[in-house]
Coordinates of C-alpha atoms and ligand atoms in Angstrom, one line a residue:
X1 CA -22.5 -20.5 6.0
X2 CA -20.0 -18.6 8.0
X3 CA -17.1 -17.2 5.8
X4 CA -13.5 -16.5 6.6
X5 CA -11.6 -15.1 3.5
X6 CA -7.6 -15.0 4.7
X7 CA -5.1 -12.9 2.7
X8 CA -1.8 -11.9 3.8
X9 CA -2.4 -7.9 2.4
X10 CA -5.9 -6.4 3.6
X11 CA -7.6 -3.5 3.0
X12 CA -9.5 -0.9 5.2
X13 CA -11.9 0.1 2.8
X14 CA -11.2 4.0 3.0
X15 CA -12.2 5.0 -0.8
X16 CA -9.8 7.3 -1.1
X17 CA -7.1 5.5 0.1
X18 CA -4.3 4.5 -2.3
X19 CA -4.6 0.5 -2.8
X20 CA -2.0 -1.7 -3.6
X21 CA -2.2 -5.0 -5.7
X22 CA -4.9 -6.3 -7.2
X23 CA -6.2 -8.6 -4.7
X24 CA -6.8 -6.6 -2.0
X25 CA -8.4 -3.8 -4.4
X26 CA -10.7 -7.0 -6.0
X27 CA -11.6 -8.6 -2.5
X28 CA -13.1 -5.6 -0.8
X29 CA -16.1 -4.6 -2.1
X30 CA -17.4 -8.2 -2.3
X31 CA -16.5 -9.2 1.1
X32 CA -18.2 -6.6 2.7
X33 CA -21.3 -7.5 1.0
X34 CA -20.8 -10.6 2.1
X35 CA -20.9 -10.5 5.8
X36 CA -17.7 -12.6 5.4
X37 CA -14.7 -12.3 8.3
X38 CA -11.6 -11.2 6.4
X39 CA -8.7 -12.0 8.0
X40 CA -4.9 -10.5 7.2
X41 CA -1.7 -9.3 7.9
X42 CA -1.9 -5.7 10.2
X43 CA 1.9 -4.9 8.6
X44 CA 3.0 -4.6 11.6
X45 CA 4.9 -7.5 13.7
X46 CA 5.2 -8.1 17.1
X47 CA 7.8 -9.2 19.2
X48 CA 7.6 -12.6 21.7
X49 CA 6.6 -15.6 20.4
X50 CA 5.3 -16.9 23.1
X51 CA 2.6 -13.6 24.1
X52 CA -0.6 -13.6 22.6
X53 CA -0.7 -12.5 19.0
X54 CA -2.3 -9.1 18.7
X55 CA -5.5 -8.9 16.4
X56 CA -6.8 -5.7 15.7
X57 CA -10.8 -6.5 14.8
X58 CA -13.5 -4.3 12.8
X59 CA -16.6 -3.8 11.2
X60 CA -16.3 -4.0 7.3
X61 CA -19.6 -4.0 5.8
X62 CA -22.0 -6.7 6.8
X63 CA -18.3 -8.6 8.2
X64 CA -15.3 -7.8 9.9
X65 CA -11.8 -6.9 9.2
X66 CA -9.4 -8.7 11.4
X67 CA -5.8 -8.0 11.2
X68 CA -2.8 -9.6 13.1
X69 CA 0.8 -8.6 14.1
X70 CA 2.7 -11.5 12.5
X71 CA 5.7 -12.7 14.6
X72 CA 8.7 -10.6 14.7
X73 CA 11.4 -13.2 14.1
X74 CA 9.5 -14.7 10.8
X75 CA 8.2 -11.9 9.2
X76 CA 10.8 -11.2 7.0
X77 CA 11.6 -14.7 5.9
X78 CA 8.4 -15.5 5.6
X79 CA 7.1 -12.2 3.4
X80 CA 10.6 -11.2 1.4
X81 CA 12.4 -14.5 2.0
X82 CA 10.0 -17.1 1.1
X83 CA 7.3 -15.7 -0.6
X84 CA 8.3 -13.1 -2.4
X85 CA 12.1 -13.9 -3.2
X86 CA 11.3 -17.6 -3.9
X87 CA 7.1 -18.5 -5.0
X88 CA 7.2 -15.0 -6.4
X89 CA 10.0 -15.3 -8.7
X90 CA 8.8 -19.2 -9.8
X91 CA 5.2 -18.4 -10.0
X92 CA 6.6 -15.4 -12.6
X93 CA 9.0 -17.9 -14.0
X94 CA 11.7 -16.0 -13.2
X95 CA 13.5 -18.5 -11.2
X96 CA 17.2 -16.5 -12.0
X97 CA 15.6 -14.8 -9.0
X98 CA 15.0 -17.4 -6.7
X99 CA 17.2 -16.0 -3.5
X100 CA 16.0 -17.9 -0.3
X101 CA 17.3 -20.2 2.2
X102 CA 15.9 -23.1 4.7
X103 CA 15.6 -20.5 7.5
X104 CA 13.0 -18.4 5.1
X105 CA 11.5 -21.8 4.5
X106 CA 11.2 -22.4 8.1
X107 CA 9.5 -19.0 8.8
X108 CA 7.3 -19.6 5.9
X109 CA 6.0 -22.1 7.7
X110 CA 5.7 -20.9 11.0
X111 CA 3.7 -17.8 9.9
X112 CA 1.3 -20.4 8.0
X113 CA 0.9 -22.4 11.7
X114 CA 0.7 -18.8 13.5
X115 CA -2.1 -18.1 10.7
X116 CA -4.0 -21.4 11.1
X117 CA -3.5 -21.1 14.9
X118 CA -5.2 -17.4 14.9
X119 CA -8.1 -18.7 12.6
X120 CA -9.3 -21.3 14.9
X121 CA -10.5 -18.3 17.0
X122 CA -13.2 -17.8 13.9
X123 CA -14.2 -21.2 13.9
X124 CA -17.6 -22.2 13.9
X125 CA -19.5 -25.5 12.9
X126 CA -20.5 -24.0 9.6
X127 CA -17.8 -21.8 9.0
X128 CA -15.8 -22.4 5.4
X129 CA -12.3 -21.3 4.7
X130 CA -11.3 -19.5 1.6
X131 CA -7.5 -18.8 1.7
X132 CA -5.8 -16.7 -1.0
X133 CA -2.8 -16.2 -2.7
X134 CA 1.2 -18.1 -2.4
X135 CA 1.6 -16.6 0.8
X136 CA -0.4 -19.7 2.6
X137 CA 0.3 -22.9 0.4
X138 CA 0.4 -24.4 3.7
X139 CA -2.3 -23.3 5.8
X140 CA -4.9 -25.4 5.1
X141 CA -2.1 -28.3 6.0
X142 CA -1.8 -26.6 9.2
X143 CA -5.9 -26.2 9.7
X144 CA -5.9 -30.1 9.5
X145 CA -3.6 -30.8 11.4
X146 CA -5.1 -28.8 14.1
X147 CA -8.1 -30.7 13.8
X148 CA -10.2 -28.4 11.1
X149 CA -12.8 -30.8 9.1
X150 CA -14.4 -27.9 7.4
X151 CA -13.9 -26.9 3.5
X152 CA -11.4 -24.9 3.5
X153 CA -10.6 -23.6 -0.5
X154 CA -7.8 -22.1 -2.2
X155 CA -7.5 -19.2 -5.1
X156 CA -4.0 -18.5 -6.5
X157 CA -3.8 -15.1 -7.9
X158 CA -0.8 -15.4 -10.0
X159 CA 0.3 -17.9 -12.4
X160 CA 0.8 -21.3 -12.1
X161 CA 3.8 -22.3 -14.3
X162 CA 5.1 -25.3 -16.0
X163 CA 5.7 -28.3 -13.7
X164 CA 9.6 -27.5 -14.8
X165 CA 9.8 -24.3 -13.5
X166 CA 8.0 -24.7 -10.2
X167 CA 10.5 -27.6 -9.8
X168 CA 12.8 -24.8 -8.9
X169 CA 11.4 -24.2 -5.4
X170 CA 13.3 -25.5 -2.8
X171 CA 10.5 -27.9 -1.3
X172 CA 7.9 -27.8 -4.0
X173 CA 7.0 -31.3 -3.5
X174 CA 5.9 -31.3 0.0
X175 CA 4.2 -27.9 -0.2
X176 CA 2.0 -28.8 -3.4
X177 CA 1.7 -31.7 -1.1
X178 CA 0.2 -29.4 1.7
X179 CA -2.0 -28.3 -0.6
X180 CA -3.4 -31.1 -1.1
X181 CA -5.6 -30.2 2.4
X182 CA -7.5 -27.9 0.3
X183 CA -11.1 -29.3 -0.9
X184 CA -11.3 -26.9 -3.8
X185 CA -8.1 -25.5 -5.6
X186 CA -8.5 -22.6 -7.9
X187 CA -7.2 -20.9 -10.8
X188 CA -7.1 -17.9 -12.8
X189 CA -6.7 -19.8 -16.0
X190 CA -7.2 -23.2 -17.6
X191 CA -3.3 -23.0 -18.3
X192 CA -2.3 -22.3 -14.6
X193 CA -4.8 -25.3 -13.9
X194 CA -3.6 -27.7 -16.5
X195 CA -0.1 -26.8 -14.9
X196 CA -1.2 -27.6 -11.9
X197 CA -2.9 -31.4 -12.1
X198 CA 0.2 -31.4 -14.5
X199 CA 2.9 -31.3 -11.7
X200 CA 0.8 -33.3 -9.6
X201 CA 0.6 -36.2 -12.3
X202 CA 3.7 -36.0 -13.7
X203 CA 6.1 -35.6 -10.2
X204 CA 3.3 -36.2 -7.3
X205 CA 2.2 -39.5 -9.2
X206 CA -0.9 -39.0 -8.9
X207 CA -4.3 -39.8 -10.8
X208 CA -6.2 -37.0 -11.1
X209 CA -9.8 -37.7 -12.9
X210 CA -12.1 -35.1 -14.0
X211 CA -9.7 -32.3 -12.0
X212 CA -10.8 -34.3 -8.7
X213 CA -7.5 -35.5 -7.2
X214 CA -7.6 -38.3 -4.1
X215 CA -4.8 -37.7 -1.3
X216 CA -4.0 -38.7 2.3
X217 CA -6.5 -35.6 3.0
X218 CA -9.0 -36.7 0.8
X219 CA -10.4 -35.2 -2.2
X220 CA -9.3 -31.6 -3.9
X221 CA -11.3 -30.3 -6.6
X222 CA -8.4 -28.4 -9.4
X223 CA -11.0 -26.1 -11.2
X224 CA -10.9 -22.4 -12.8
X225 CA -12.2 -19.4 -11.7
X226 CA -10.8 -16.3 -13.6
X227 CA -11.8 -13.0 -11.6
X228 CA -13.4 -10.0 -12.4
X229 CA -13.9 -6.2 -11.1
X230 CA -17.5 -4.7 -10.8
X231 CA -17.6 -2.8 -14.1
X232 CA -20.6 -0.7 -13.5
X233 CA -19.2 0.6 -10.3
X234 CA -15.9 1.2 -11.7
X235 CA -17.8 2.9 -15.2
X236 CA -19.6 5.2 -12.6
X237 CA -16.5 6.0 -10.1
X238 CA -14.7 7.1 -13.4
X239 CA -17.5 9.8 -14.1
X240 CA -18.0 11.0 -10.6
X241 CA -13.8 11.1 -10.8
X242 CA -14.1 13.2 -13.9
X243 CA -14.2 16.5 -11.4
X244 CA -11.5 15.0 -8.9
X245 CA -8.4 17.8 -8.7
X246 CA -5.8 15.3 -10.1
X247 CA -7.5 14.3 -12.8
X248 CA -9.0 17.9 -13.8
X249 CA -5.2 18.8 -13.5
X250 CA -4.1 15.9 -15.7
X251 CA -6.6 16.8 -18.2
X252 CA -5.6 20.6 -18.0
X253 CA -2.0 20.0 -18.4
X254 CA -2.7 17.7 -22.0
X255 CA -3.4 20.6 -24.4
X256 CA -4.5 18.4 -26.4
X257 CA -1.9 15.7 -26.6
X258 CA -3.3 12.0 -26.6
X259 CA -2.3 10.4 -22.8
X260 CA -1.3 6.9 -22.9
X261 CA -1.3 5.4 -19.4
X262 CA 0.0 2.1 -17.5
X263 CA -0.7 1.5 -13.3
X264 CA 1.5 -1.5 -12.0
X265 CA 3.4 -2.5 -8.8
X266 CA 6.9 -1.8 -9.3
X267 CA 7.2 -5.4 -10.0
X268 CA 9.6 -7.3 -12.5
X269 CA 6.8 -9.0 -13.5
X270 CA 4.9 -6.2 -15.2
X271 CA 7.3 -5.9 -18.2
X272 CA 7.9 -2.1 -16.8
X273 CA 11.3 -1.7 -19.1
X274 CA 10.7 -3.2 -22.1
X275 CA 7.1 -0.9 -22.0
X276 CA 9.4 2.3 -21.9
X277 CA 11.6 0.6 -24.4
X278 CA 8.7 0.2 -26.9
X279 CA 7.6 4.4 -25.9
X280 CA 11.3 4.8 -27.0
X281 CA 11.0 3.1 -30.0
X282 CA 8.2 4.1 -30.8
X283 CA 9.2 7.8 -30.8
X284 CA 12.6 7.1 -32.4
X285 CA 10.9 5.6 -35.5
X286 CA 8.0 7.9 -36.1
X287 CA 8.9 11.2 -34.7
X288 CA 5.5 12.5 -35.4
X289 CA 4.5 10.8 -32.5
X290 CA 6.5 13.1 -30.2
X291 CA 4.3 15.6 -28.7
X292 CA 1.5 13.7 -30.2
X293 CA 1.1 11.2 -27.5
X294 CA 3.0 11.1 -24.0
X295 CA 3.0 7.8 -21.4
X296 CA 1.8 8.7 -18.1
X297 CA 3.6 5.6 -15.4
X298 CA 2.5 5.0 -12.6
X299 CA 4.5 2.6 -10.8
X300 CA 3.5 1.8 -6.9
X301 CA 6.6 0.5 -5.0
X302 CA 6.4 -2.9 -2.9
X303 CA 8.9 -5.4 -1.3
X304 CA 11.8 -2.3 -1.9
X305 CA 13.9 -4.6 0.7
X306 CA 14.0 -7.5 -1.8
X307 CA 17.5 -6.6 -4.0
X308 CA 15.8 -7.3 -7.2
X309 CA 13.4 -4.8 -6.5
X310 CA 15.9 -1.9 -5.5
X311 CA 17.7 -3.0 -8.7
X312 CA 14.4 -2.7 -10.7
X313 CA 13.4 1.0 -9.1
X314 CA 17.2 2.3 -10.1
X315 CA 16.6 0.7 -13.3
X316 CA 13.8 1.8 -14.4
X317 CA 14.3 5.3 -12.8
X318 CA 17.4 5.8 -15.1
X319 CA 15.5 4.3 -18.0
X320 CA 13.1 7.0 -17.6
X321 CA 15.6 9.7 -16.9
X322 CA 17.4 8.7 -20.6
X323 CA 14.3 8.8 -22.6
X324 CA 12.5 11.9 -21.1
X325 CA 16.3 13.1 -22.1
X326 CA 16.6 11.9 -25.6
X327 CA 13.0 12.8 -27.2
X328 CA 12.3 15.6 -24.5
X329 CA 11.2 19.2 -25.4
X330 CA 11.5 22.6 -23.1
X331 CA 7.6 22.2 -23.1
X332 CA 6.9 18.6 -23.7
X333 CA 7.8 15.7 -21.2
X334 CA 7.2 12.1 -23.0
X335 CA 6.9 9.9 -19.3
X336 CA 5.5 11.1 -16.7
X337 CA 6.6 8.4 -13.9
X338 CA 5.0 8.6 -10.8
X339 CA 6.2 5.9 -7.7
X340 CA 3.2 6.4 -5.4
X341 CA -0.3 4.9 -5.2
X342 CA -3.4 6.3 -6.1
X343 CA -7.6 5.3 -4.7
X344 CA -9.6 3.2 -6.7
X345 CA -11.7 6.2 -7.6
X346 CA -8.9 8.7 -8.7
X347 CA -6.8 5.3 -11.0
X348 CA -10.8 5.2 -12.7
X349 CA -10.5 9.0 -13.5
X350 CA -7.1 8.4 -14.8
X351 CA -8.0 5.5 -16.9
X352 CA -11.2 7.4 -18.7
X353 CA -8.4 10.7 -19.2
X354 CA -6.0 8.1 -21.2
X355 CA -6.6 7.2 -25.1
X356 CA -4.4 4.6 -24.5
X357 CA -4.2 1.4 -21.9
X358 CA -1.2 -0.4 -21.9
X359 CA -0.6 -3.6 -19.5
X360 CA 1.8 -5.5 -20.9
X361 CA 3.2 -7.7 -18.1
X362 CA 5.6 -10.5 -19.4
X363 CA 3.7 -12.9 -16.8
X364 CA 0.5 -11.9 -14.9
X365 CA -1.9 -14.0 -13.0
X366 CA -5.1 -11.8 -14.3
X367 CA -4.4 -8.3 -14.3
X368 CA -7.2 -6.4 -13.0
X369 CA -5.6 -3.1 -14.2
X370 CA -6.6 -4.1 -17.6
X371 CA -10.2 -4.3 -17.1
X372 CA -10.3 -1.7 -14.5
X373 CA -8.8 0.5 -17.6
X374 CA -11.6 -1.1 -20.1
X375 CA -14.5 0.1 -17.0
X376 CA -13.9 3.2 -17.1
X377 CA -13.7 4.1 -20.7
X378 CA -16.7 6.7 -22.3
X379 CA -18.8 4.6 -24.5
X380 CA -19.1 7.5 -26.7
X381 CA -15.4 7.8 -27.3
X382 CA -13.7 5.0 -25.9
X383 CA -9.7 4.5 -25.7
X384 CA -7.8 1.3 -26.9
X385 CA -6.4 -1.2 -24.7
X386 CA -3.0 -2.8 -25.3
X387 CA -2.4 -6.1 -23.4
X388 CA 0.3 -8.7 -22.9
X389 CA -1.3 -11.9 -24.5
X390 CA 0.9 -13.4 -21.3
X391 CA -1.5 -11.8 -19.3
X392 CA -4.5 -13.9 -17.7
X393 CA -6.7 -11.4 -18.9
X394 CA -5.8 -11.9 -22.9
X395 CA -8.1 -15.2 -22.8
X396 CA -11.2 -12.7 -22.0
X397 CA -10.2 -9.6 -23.1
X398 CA -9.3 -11.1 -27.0
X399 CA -10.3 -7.6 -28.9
X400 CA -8.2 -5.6 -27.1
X401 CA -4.3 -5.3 -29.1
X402 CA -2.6 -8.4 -28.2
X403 CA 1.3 -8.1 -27.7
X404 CA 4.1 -10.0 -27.4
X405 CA 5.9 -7.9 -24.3
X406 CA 9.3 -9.1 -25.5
X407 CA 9.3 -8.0 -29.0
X408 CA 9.8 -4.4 -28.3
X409 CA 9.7 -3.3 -31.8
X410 CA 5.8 -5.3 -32.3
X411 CA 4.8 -3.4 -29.2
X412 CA 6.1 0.2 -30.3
X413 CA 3.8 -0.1 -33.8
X414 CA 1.0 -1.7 -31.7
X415 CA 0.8 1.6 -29.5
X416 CA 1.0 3.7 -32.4
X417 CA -1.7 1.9 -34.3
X418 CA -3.7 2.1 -30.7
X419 CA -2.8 6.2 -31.2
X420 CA -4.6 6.4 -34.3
X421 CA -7.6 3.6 -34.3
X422 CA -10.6 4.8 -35.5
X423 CA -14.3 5.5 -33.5
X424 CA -15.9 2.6 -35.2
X425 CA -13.2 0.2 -34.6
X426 CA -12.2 1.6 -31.1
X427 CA -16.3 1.2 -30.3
X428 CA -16.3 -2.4 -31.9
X429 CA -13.3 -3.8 -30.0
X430 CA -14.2 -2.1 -26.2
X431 CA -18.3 -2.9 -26.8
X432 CA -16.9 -7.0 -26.5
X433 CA -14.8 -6.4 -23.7
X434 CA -17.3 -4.8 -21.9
X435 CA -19.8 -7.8 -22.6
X436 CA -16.9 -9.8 -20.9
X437 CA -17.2 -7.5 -18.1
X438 CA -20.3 -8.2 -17.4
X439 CA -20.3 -11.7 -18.0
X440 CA -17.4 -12.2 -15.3
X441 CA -17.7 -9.9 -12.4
X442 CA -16.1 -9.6 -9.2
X443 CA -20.0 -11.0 -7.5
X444 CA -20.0 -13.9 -9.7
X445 CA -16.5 -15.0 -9.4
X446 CA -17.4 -15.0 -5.8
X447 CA -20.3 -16.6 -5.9
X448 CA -19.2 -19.4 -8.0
X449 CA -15.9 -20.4 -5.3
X450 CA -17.8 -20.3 -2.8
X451 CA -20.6 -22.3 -3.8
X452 CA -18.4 -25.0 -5.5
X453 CA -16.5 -24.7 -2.0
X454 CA -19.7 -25.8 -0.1
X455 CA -20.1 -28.5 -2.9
X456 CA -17.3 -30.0 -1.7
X457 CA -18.8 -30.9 1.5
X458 CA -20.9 -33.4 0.2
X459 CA -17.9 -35.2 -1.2
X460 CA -16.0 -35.4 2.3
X461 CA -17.6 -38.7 3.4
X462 CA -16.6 -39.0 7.0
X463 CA -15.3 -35.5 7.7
X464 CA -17.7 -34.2 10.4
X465 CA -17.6 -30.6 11.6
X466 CA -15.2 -29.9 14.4
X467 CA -16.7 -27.0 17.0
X468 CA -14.4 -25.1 18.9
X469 CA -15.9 -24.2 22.3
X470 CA -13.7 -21.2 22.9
X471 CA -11.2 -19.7 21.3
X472 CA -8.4 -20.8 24.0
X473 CA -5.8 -21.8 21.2
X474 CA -5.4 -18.2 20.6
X475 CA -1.9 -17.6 22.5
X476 CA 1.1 -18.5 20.2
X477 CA 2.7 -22.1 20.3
X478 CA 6.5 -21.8 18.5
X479 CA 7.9 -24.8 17.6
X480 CA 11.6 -24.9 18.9
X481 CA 13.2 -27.1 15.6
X482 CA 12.8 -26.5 12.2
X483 CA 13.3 -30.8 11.8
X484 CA 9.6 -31.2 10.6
X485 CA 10.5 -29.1 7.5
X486 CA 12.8 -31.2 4.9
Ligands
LIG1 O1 -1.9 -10.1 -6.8 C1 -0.7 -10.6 -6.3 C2 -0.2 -10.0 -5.1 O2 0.9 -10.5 -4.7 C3 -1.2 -10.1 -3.9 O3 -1.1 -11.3 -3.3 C4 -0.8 -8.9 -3.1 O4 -1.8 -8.5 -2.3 C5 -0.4 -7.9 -4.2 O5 0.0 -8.6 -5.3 C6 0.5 -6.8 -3.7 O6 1.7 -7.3 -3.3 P1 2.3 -6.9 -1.9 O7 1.3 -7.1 -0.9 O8 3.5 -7.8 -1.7 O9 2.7 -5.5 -2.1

């Protein structure tokens, strides 16, 4: 089979290059094992709708790399209008933040056409489609309707709310209806799927029998497939990181203070201020904490031209600013906040310096973060991982300290009782996560989509393979009226 992964944010695969978002961080290593073509969004747009798009093309691994200038004119509706200032803020249920508009909607669209127009060039008779993430709901819609007969699947990185909530997306119903084109739907937890063949019962009207659901496109398999990260090679990148200047220097500058540490996007999501609340709790209650353990933040900025972003850096950066104030010392700093990425292999140093993981999101699809942080942990002496049981990792990762992100005064004891676990109980509760680890990696997570993907074949009665001869449907088509979209 001939596989083309599509995700709106790619990565090069430079090592030591700072990487942003789990997805890209989790797809990399496995696609370029896999020989698969990965195709994304360069960052860059390009004028002139009507001029071929630009696609920059190159080896990754066994595969390729293939990134494209989106168009110009429906960039920004389609990446901070649509996606990330309306799905975003629903998928998180946060829809107080829903700020879109039908023109956003349009160019949501349009970049999901350009997208399905630009994969046809990778078309062959047995090539699969494995599409990933909110920002192409509608792209295997748009692979139909240019004539695509081939499985094409789906994996939805973030959460999948309550049928409630995702009924406040303008057009909901005909984009869960788009999805519908998809042979193979999946999930990161039974929840997010439950959700799912929830709002498709309940407002689609529609039956849906053992998570197979019949539609005008045919059949779509609903099913879970939580991913994972390659613990052993995150376990041995935290070792060989053990040496790297940053982390020696983080080490150095600890004099024997405990480190607790949290990595995020700059993302309302991760439950950033009410984690520096519970530090400042914390601190305020049992003063013998101060010196005794500092929080090391690193918070990676994305989508800074969406408002509630801006409003969350200020925020947070003023938070920071008051408690480093308050419980401060001439020699002792309690946050160190950093807004700037880091590699894979200098974030696995990092984690193995810190006695303390906290990912406390207040909604998170997985959270690779977490596990990352469990990876990279000594076995001899390993830290204690605090997690947001709203986190799609809490269902596998059930020994670490489960919190409620809300109650800030739960999570400031929880971080001190991390502070002070013992070896034996510290050893107990990491020794099952790591069995989980391996149990659930990044391979078999891949493995399992894609071979349920090419079981869906053999359910498509009827739907023969479509060869494209060449790949003349390359230039751009714009449509001229936004009428087809309601
Ligand atoms: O994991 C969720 C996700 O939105 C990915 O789709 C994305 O690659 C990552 O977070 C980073 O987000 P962005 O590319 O908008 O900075």
């Amino acid at each position: 089979m001939n596989l083309v992964v599509v995700s709106n944010r790619v990565s090069r695969g430079k090592a030591n290059e700072p990487m942003t978002g789990g997805l890209a961080a989790a797809l990399l290593p496995v696609v370029e094992k896999s020989g698969a073509i990965w195709v994304g969004s360069s960052g860059r747009v390009r004028e002139g709708a009507h001029k071929e798009p630009f696609a920059e093309i190159e080896a990754l691994g066994a595969g390729a790399l293939a990134m494209l200038d989106l168009p110009a004119a429906h960039y920004g509706g389609y990446y901070e209008g649509f996606a990330n200032s309306a799905l975003w803020p629903a998928l998180h249920s946060r829809t107080d933040l829903i700020r879109t508009s039908q023109d956003d909607y349009f160019s949501y669209r349009e970049v999901n056409a350009f997208m399905a127009k630009a994969l046809l060039r990778f078309q062959k008779s047995e090539t699969a489609f494995w599409i990933q993430d909110y920002h192409f709901l509608a792209l295997g819609a748009e692979l139909r309707d240019l004539g695509v007969k081939q499985p094409i699947g789906f994996f939805l990185h973030t959460p999948w709310p309550d049928r409630a909530v995702i009924g406040g997306v303008p057009h909901h119903r005909e984009l869960v209806e788009a999805m519908l084109a998809y042979n193979l739907i999946g999930f990161q937890t039974q929840d997010d799927c439950d959700n799912f063949i929830d709002y498709l019962s309940q407002d689609l009207g529609l039956d849906v029998e053992n998570r197979v659901v019949t539609s005008r496109y045919g059949t779509s398999q609903v099913k879970v497939f939580p991913i994972g990260i390659d613990p052993q090679k995150f376990a041995e990148q935290a070792v060989k990181a053990f040496s790297h200047p940053d982390v020696s220097r983080l080490r150095r500058s600890l004099h024997g203070e405990k480190l607790a540490i949290g990595v995020d996007r700059l993302d309302y999501s991760k439950g950033l201020v009410n984690r520096v609340n519970a530090f400042d709790r914390m601190w305020t209650q049992q003063p013998a904490l101060a010196r005794a353990v500092s929080l090391l933040q690193i918070a990676t900025p994305s989508r800074g031209a969406i408002e509630a972003y801006g409003n969350l850096q200020s925020e947070l950066a003023k938070l920071v600013s008051d408690v480093n104030g308050r419980h401060g010392e001439v020699d002792w700093t309690p946050i160190r906040y950093l807004n700037k990425g880091f590699s894979q292999t200098v974030l696995a140093g990092l984690y193995r310096t810190a006695q303390v993981g906290v990912v406390t999101p207040l909604h998170d699809g997985m959270n690779l973060v977490a596990k990352e942080y469990v990876a990279a942990q000594n076995p001899a002496d390993p830290g204690v991982l605090v997690l947001s049981k709203f986190a799609g990792a809490a269902n596998e990762l059930d020994t670490a300290l489960l919190v409620n992100p809300h109650d800030i005064d739960g999570m400031a004891r929880t971080i001190a009782t991390a502070v002070s676990m013992s070896l034996a109980e510290r050893r107990m509760r990491w020794e099952a996560m790591m069995a989980k680890l391996h149990s659930g990696t990044i391979q078999q997570w891949f493995t399992d989509f894609v071979d349920a993907l090419q079981e869906t074949q053999f359910d498509k009665a009827g739907c023969e393979p479509v060869v494209v001869e060449s790949p003349t449907l390359w230039p751009l088509r714009s449509a001229n009226s936004n009428a087809r979209y309601h």
